[in-house]
Coordinates of C-alpha atoms and ligand atoms in Angstrom, one line a residue:
X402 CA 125.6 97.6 79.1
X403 CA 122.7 95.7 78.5
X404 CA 121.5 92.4 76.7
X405 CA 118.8 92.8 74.3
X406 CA 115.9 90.1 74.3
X407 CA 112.3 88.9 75.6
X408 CA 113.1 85.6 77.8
X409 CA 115.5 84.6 75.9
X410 CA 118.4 82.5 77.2
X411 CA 121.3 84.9 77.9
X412 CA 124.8 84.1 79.0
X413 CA 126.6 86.9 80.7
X414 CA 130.2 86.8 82.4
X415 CA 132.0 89.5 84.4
X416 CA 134.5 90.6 81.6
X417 CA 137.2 90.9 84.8
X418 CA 136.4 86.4 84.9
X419 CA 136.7 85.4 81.2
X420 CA 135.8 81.7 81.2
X421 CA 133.3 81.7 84.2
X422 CA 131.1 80.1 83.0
X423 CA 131.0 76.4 82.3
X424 CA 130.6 75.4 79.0
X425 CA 129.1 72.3 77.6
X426 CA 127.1 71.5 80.9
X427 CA 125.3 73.4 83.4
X428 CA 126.5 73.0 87.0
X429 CA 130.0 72.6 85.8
X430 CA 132.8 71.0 83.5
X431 CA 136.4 69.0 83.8
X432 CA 139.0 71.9 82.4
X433 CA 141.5 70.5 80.9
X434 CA 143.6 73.0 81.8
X435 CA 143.5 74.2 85.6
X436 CA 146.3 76.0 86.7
X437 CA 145.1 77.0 89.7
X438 CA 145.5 75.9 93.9
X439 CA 144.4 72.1 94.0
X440 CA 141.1 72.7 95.4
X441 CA 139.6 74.3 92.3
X442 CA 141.7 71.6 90.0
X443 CA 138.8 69.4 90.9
X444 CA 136.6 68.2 88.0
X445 CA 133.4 68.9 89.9
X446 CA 134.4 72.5 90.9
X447 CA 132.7 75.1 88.7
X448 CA 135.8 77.7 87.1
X449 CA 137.4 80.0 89.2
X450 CA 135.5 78.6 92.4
X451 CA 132.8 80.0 92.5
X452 CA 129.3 78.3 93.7
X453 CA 127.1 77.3 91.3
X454 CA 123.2 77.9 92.0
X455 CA 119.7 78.0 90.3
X456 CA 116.8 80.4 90.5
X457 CA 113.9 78.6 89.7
X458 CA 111.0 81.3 88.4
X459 CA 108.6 78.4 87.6
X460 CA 108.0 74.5 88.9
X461 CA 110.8 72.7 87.0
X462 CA 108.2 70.8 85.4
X463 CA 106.4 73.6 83.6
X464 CA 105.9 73.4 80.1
X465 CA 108.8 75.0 78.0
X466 CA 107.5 78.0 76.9
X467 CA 106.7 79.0 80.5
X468 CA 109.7 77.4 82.3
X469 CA 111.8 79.7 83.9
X470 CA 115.4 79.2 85.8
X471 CA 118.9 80.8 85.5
X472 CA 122.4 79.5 86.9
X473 CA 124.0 81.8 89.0
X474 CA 127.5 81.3 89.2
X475 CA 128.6 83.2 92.8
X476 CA 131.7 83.4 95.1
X477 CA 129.0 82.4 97.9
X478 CA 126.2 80.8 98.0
X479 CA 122.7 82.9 99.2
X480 CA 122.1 80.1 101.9
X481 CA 125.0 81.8 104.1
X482 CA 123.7 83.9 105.7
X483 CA 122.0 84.3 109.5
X484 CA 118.4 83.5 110.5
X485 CA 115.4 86.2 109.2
X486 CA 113.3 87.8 112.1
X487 CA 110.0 90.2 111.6
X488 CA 110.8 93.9 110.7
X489 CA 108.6 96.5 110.6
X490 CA 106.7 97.1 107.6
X491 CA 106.0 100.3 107.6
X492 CA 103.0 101.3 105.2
X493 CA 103.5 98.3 103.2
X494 CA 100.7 95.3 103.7
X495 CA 98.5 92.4 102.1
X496 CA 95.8 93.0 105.0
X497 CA 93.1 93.8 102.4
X498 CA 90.2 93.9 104.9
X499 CA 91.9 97.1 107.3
X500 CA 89.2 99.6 106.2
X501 CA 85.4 98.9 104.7
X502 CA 85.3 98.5 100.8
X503 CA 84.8 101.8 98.8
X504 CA 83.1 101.3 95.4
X505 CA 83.8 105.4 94.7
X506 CA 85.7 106.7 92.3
X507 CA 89.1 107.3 94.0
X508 CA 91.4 109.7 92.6
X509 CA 94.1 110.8 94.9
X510 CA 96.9 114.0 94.3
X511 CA 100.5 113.5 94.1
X512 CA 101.8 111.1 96.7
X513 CA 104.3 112.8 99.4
X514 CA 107.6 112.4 98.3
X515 CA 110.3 112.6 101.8
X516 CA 112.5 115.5 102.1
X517 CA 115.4 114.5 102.8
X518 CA 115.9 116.9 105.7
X519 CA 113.2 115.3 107.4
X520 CA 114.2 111.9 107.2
X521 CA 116.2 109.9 105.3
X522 CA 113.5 106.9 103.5
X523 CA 115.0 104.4 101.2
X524 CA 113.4 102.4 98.7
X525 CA 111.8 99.8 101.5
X526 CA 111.2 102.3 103.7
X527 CA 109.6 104.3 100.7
X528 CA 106.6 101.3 99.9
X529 CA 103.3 102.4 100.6
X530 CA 100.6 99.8 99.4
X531 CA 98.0 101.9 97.9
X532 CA 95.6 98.7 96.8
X533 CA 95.4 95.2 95.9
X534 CA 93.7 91.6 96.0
X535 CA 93.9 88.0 96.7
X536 CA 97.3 86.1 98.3
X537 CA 101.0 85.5 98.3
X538 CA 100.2 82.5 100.0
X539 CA 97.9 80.9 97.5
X540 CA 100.0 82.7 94.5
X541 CA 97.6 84.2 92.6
X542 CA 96.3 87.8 93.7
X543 CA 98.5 91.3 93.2
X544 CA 99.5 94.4 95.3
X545 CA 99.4 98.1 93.9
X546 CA 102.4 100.2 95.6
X547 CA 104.1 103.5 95.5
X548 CA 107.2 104.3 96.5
X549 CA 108.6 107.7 97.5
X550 CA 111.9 108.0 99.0
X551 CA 115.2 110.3 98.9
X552 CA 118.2 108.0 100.1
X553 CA 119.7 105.1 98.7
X554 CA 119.8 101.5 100.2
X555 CA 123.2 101.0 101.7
X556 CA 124.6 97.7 102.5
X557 CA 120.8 96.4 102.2
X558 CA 119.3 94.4 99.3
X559 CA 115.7 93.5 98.6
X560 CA 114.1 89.9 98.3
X561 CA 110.6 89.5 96.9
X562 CA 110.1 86.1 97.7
X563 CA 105.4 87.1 96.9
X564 CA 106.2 87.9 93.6
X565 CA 107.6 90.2 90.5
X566 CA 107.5 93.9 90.9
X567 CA 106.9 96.0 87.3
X568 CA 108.4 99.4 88.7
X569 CA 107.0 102.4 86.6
X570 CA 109.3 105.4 88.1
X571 CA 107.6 108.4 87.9
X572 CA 110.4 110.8 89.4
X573 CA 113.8 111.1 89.8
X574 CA 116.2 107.8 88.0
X575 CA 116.5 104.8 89.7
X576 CA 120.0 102.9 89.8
X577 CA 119.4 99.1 90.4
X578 CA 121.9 96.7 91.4
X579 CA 120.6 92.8 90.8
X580 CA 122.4 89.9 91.4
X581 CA 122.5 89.5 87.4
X582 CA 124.1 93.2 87.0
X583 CA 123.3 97.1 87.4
X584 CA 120.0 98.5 85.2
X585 CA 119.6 102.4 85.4
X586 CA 116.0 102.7 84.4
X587 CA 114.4 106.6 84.2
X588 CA 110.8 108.2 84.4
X589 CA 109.1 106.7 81.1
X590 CA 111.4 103.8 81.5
X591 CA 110.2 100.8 83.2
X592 CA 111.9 97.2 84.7
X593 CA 110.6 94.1 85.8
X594 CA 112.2 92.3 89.0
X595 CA 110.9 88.9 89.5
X596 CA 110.6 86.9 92.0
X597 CA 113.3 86.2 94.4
X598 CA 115.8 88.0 92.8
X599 CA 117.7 90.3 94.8
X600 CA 118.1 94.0 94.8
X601 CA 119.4 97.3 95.6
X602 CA 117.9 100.7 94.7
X603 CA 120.4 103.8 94.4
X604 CA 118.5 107.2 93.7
X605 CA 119.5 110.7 93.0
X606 CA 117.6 113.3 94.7
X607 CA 113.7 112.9 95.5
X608 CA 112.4 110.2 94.0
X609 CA 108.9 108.3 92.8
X610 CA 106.9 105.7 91.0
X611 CA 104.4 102.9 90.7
X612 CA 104.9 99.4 91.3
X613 CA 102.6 96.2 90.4
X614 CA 103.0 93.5 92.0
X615 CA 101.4 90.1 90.8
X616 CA 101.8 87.1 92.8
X617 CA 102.0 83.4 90.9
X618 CA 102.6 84.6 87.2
X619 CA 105.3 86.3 85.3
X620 CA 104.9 89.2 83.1
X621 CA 104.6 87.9 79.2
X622 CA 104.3 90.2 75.9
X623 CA 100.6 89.8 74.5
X624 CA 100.0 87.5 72.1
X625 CA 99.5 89.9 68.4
X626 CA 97.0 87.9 67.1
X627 CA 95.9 89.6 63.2
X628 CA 98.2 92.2 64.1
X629 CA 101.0 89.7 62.9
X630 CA 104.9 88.7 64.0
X631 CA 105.3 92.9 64.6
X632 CA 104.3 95.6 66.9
X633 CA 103.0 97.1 70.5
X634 CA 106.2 96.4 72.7
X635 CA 108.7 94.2 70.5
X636 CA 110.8 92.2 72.4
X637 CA 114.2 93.4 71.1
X638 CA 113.6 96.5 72.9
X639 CA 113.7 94.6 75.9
X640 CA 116.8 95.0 78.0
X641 CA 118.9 92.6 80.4
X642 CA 121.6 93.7 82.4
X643 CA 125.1 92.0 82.3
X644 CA 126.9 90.0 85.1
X645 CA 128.3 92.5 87.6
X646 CA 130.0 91.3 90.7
X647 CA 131.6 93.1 94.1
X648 CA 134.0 90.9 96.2
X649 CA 133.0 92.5 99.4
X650 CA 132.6 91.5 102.7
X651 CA 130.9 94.1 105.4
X652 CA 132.2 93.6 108.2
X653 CA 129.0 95.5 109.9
X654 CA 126.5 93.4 108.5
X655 CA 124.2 93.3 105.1
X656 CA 121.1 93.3 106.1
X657 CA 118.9 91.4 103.2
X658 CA 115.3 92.5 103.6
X659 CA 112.7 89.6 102.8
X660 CA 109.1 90.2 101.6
X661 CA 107.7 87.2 102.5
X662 CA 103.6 86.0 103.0
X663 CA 103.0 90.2 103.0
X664 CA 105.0 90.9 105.6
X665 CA 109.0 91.7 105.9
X666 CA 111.5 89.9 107.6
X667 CA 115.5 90.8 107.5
X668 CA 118.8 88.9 108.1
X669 CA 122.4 89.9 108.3
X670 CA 125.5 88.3 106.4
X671 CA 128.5 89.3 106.3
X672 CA 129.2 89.9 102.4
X673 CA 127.6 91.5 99.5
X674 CA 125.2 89.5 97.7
X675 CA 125.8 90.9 94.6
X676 CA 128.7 88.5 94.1
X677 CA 128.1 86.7 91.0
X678 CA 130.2 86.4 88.4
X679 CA 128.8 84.9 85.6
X680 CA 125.1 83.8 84.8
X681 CA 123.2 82.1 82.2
X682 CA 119.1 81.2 82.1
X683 CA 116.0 83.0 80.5
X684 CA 114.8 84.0 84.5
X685 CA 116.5 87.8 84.7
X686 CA 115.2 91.4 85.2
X687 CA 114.7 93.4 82.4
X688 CA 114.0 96.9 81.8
X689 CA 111.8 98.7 79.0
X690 CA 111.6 102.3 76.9
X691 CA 108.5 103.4 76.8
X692 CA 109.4 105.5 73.9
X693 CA 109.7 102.1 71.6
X694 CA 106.3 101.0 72.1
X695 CA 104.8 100.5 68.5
X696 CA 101.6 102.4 69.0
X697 CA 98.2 100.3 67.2
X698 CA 95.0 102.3 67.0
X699 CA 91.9 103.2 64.9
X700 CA 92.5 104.7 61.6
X701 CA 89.3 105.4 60.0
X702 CA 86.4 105.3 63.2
X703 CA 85.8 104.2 66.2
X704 CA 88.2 103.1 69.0
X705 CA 90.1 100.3 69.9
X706 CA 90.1 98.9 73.2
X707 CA 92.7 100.3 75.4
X708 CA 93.9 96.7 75.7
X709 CA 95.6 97.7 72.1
X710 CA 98.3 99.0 74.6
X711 CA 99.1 96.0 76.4
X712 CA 102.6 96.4 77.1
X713 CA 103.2 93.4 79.4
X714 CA 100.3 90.8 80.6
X715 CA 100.4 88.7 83.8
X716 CA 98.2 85.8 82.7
X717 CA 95.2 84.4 84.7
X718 CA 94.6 80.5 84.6
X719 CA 91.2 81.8 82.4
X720 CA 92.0 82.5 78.7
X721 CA 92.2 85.9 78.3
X722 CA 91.9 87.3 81.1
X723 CA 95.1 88.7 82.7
X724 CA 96.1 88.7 86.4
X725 CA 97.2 92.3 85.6
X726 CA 97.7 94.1 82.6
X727 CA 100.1 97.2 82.0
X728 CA 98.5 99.1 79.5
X729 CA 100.0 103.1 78.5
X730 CA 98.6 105.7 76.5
X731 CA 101.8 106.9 74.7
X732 CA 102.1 110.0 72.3
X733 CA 100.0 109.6 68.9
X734 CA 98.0 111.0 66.0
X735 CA 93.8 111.1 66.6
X736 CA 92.4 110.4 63.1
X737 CA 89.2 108.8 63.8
X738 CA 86.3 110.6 61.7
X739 CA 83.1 111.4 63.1
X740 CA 83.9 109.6 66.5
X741 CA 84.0 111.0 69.9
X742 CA 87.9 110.8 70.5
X743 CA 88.0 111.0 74.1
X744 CA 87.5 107.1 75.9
X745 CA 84.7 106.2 75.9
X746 CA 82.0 106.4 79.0
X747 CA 82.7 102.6 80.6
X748 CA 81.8 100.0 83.0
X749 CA 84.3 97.4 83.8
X750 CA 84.0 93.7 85.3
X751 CA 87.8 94.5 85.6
X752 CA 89.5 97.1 88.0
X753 CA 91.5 100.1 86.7
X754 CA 94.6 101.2 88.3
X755 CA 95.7 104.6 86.7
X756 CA 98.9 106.4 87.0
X757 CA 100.3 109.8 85.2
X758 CA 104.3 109.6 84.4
X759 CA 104.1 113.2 82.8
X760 CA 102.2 115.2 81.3
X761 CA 98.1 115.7 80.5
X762 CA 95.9 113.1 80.2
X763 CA 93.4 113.3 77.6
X764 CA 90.2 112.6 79.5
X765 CA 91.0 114.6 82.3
X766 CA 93.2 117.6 81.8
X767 CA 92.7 118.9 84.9
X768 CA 93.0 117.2 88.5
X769 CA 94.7 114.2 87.2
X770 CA 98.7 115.0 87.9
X771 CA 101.6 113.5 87.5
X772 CA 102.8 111.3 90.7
X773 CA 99.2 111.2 91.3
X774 CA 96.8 107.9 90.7
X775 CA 93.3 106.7 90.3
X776 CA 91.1 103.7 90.9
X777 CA 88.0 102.9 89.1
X778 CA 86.7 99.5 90.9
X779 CA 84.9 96.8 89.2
X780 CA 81.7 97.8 87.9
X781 CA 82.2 102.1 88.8
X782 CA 81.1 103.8 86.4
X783 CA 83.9 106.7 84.7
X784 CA 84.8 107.9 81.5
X785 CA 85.7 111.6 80.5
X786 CA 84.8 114.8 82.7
X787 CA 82.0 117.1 81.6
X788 CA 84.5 119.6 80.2
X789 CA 86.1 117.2 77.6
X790 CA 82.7 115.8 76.5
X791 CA 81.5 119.1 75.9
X792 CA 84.8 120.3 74.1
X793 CA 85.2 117.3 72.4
X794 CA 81.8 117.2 71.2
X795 CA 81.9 120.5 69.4
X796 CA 85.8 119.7 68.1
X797 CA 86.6 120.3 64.4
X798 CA 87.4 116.5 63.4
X799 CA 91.1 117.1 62.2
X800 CA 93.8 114.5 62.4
X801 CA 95.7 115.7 65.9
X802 CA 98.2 114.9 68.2
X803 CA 96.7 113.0 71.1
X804 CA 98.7 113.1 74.7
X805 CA 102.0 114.8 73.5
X806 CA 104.3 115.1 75.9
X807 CA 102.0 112.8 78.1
X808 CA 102.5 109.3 79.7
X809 CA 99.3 107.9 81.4
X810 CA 99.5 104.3 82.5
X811 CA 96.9 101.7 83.7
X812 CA 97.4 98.5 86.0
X813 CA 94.2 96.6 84.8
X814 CA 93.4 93.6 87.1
X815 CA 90.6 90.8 87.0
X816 CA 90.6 91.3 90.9
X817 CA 88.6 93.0 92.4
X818 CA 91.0 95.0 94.7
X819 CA 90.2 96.9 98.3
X820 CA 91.9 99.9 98.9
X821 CA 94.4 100.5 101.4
X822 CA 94.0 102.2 104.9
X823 CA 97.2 104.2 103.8
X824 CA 95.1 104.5 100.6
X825 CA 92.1 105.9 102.1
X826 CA 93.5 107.8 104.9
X827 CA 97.1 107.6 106.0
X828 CA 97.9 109.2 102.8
X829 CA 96.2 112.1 102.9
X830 CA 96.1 112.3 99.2
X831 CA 92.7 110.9 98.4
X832 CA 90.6 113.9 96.7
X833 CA 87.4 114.0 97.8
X834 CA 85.9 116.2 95.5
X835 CA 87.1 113.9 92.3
X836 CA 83.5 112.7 91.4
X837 CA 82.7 116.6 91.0
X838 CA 83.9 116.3 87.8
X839 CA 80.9 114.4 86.2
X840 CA 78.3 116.8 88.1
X841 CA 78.1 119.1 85.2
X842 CA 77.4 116.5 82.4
X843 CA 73.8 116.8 81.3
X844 CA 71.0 115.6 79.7
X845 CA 71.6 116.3 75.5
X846 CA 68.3 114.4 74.7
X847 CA 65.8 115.7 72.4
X848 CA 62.9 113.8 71.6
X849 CA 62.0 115.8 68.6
X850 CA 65.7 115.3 66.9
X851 CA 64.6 113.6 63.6
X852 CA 66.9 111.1 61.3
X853 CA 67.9 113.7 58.3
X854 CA 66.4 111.9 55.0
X855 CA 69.3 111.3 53.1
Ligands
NAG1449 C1 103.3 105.9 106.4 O1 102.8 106.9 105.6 C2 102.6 108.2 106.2 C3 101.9 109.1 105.3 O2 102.4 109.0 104.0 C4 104.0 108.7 106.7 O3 103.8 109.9 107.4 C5 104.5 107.7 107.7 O4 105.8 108.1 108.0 C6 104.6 106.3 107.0 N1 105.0 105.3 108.0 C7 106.1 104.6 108.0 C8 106.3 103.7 109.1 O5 106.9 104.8 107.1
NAG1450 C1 114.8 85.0 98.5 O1 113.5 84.6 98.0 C2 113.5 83.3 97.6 C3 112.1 83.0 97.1 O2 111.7 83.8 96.1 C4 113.8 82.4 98.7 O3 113.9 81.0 98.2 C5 115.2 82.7 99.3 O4 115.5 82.0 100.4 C6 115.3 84.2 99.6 N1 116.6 84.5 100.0 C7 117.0 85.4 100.8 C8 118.4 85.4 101.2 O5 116.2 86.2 101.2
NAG1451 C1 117.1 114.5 98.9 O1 116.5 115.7 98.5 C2 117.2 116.8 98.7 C3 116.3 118.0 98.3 O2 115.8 117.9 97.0 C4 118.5 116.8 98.0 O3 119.3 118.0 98.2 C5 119.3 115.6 98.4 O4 120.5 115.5 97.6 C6 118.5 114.3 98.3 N1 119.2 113.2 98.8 C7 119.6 112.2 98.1 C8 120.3 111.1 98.9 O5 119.5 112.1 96.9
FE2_1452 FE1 87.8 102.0 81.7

């Protein structure tokens, strides 16, 4: 069950608590009628006796459109719980100076997913930072991940207290418990988790994805501009969960798991923390089809930018320039007369993060594979391989299906981001032979071509 919306302010109630949430104010309100033991009879008790606390996304003094906050309503409050000590963490970092910069074209094969009769890797367990820039600390940077893993988190939630995490799963579903409900989100599916709201990943069998992380901005729709009031990613596709809650104490501990200043610290309590009731605010996860996304291109010659794919933007403090963007280069007709189809050849003072979710992408059928990635730095040259220049040269101009049965993704970032020692060499996955694939193009030029008089 989910709640349909773009930032809007929901309301959501566990349908087993009718009533608990306080009406007419926000922390809570005198029932006239309180039939209950004398404690909750209080005025200044929120119903049902649960705790009431906020989760503040932005300063509280932000300007509407970008406040963010919710009310949780909860049968304890987060604070309970025992102090957080360093754990471990794994292949997951924000040390962006562990190996020399690489200005290459990177391209690396399907990332390892755990078998589970090796060992059994959950979804913390399963982060592997592949790239990124800048700092939690100063809020404003962002953190490239994947994560592979085969067993689901038990009796352990999540805390990004650096910043949101878009998840792009690539395989296998992904069952998320938040404090605000359950979202089931599949490959071609995407959610949002900001920051500081607590989670729990389920998963069915070997599982893998993407996630961006940006640090110091939320994810917004792009602004349409001429386009008008309709198109790209419209925000009634967007889904919220409902309010979900477990009344469960564990006796053996929860362990929360806190990503904190890049590195992770954990803490035990002694009860679920999924234990809210009732909720109501415009600060929740979300999750998105990317099967709804409104696709805007050329429809006479020439091409768009690919930024006419913006599906979510993090905002830099510059205008128009985003933190991150998640771009995706969905299913669609190629009409474009006498235009090379293929993207364009392209230098960029931004950096290009690109995933494959299924399929075959366009400018590189081969090499590029699903569960795979690549990285084209600011200012490295890349654009199609020889083979699809040469074949897409020489194509019959008919109007065709471009990338059916294909999902290709980009995280486009401002920052200029240094790759990983897991990225470069932990891994394994990095394919050395990727900037092969331009060897072949050659030289076309003849000085003796002559305009045609017309
Ligand atoms: C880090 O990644 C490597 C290669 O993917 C893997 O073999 C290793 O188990 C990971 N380390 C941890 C601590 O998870
Ligand atoms: C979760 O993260 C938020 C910051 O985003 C922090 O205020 C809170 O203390 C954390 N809570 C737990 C239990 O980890
Ligand atoms: C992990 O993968 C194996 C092999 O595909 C599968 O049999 C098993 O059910 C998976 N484990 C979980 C917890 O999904
Ligand atoms: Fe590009």
């Amino acid at each position: 069950l989910y709640m349909s919306g773009f930032g809007n302010e929901f309301s959501s109630e566990d349908p087993r608590c009718p009533g608990s949430l306080p009406e007419g104010q926000v922390h809570t309100h005198p029932q006239k009628l309180r039939k209950c033991d004398s404690f909750i009879n209080n005025p200044q008790v929120c119903p049902y006796g649960l705790y009431a606390e906020q989760l503040s996304g932005s300063a509280f003094t932000c300007p509407r459109p970008a406040n963010k906050r919710s009310w949780l309503y909860r049968i304890l409050p987060s604070v309970k719980h025992k102090p957080f000590t360093a754990v471990p963490c794994g292949n997951l970092t924000e040390n962006w100076n562990e190996v020399e910069p690489d200005p290459n074209q990177l391209r690396w094969l399907p990332f390892t997913i755990p078998k589970s009769t090796e060992k059994k890797v959950d979804f913390v367990a399963g982060l592997h930072t592949v790239c990124g820039a800048g700092d939690a600390k100063s809020r404003n940077g962002i953190g490239i991940h994947v994560y592979a893993c085969n067993t689901s988190m038990v009796d352990k939630c999540f805390n990004n207290s650096d910043g949101d995490f878009l998840i792009v799963p690539q395989q296998g579903k992904i069952l998320i418990t938040t404090e605000f409900g359950k979202i089931m989100v599949k490959p071609n599916e995407i959610c949002v988790l900001q920051q500081g709201m607590r989670f729990s990943v389920d998963v069915f069998g070997e599982t893998r994805g993407y996630i961006l992380e940006v640090y110091g901005a939320h994810f917004e729709l792009p602004d349409l501009g001429p386009i008008g009031a309709n198109g790209l990613a419209n925000p009634r596709d967007f889904l919220c969960p409902v309010a979900w809650y477990e009344d469960r104490t564990v006796a053996t501990g929860y362990t929360v798991i806190n990503k904190y200043q890049g590195k992770l610290f954990s803490c035990q309590q002694d009860f679920s923390p999924f234990n809210v009731v009732a909720w109501h605010g415009n600060y929740t996860p979300y999750k998105y089809n990317l099967e709804n996304f409104m696709v805007i291109n050329a429809v006479a010659f020439d091409h768009a930018d690919p930024s006419i794919f913006t599906v979510l933007t993090a905002k830099s403090m510059r205008p128009g320039v985003a933190i991150a963007d998640f771009v995706i280069f969905p299913p669609r007709w190629g009409v474009a007369d006498r235009t090379f189809r293929p993207p364009y050849y392209h230098r960029n003072c931004m950096s290009e993060f690109m995933g494959l979710i299924k399929g075959h992408y366009e400018a590189k059928e081969e090499g590029f594979q699903p569960g795979g990635a690549s990285l084209h730095s600011a200012m490295t040259p890349h654009g199609p391989d020889a083979e699809c220049f040469e074949k897409n040269s020489a194509a019959e101009l008919q109007p065709e299906r471009v990338a059916e049965g294909t999902m290709a993704f980009m995280f486009e970032s401002s920052f200029s981001m240094a790759v990983t020692k897991w990225g470069l060499q932990t891994c394994q996955k990095l394919d050395k032979s990727y900037y092969q694939c331009w060897e072949s193009l050659h030289s076309h030029f003849n000085p003796n071509w002559k305009p045609s008089k017309k």
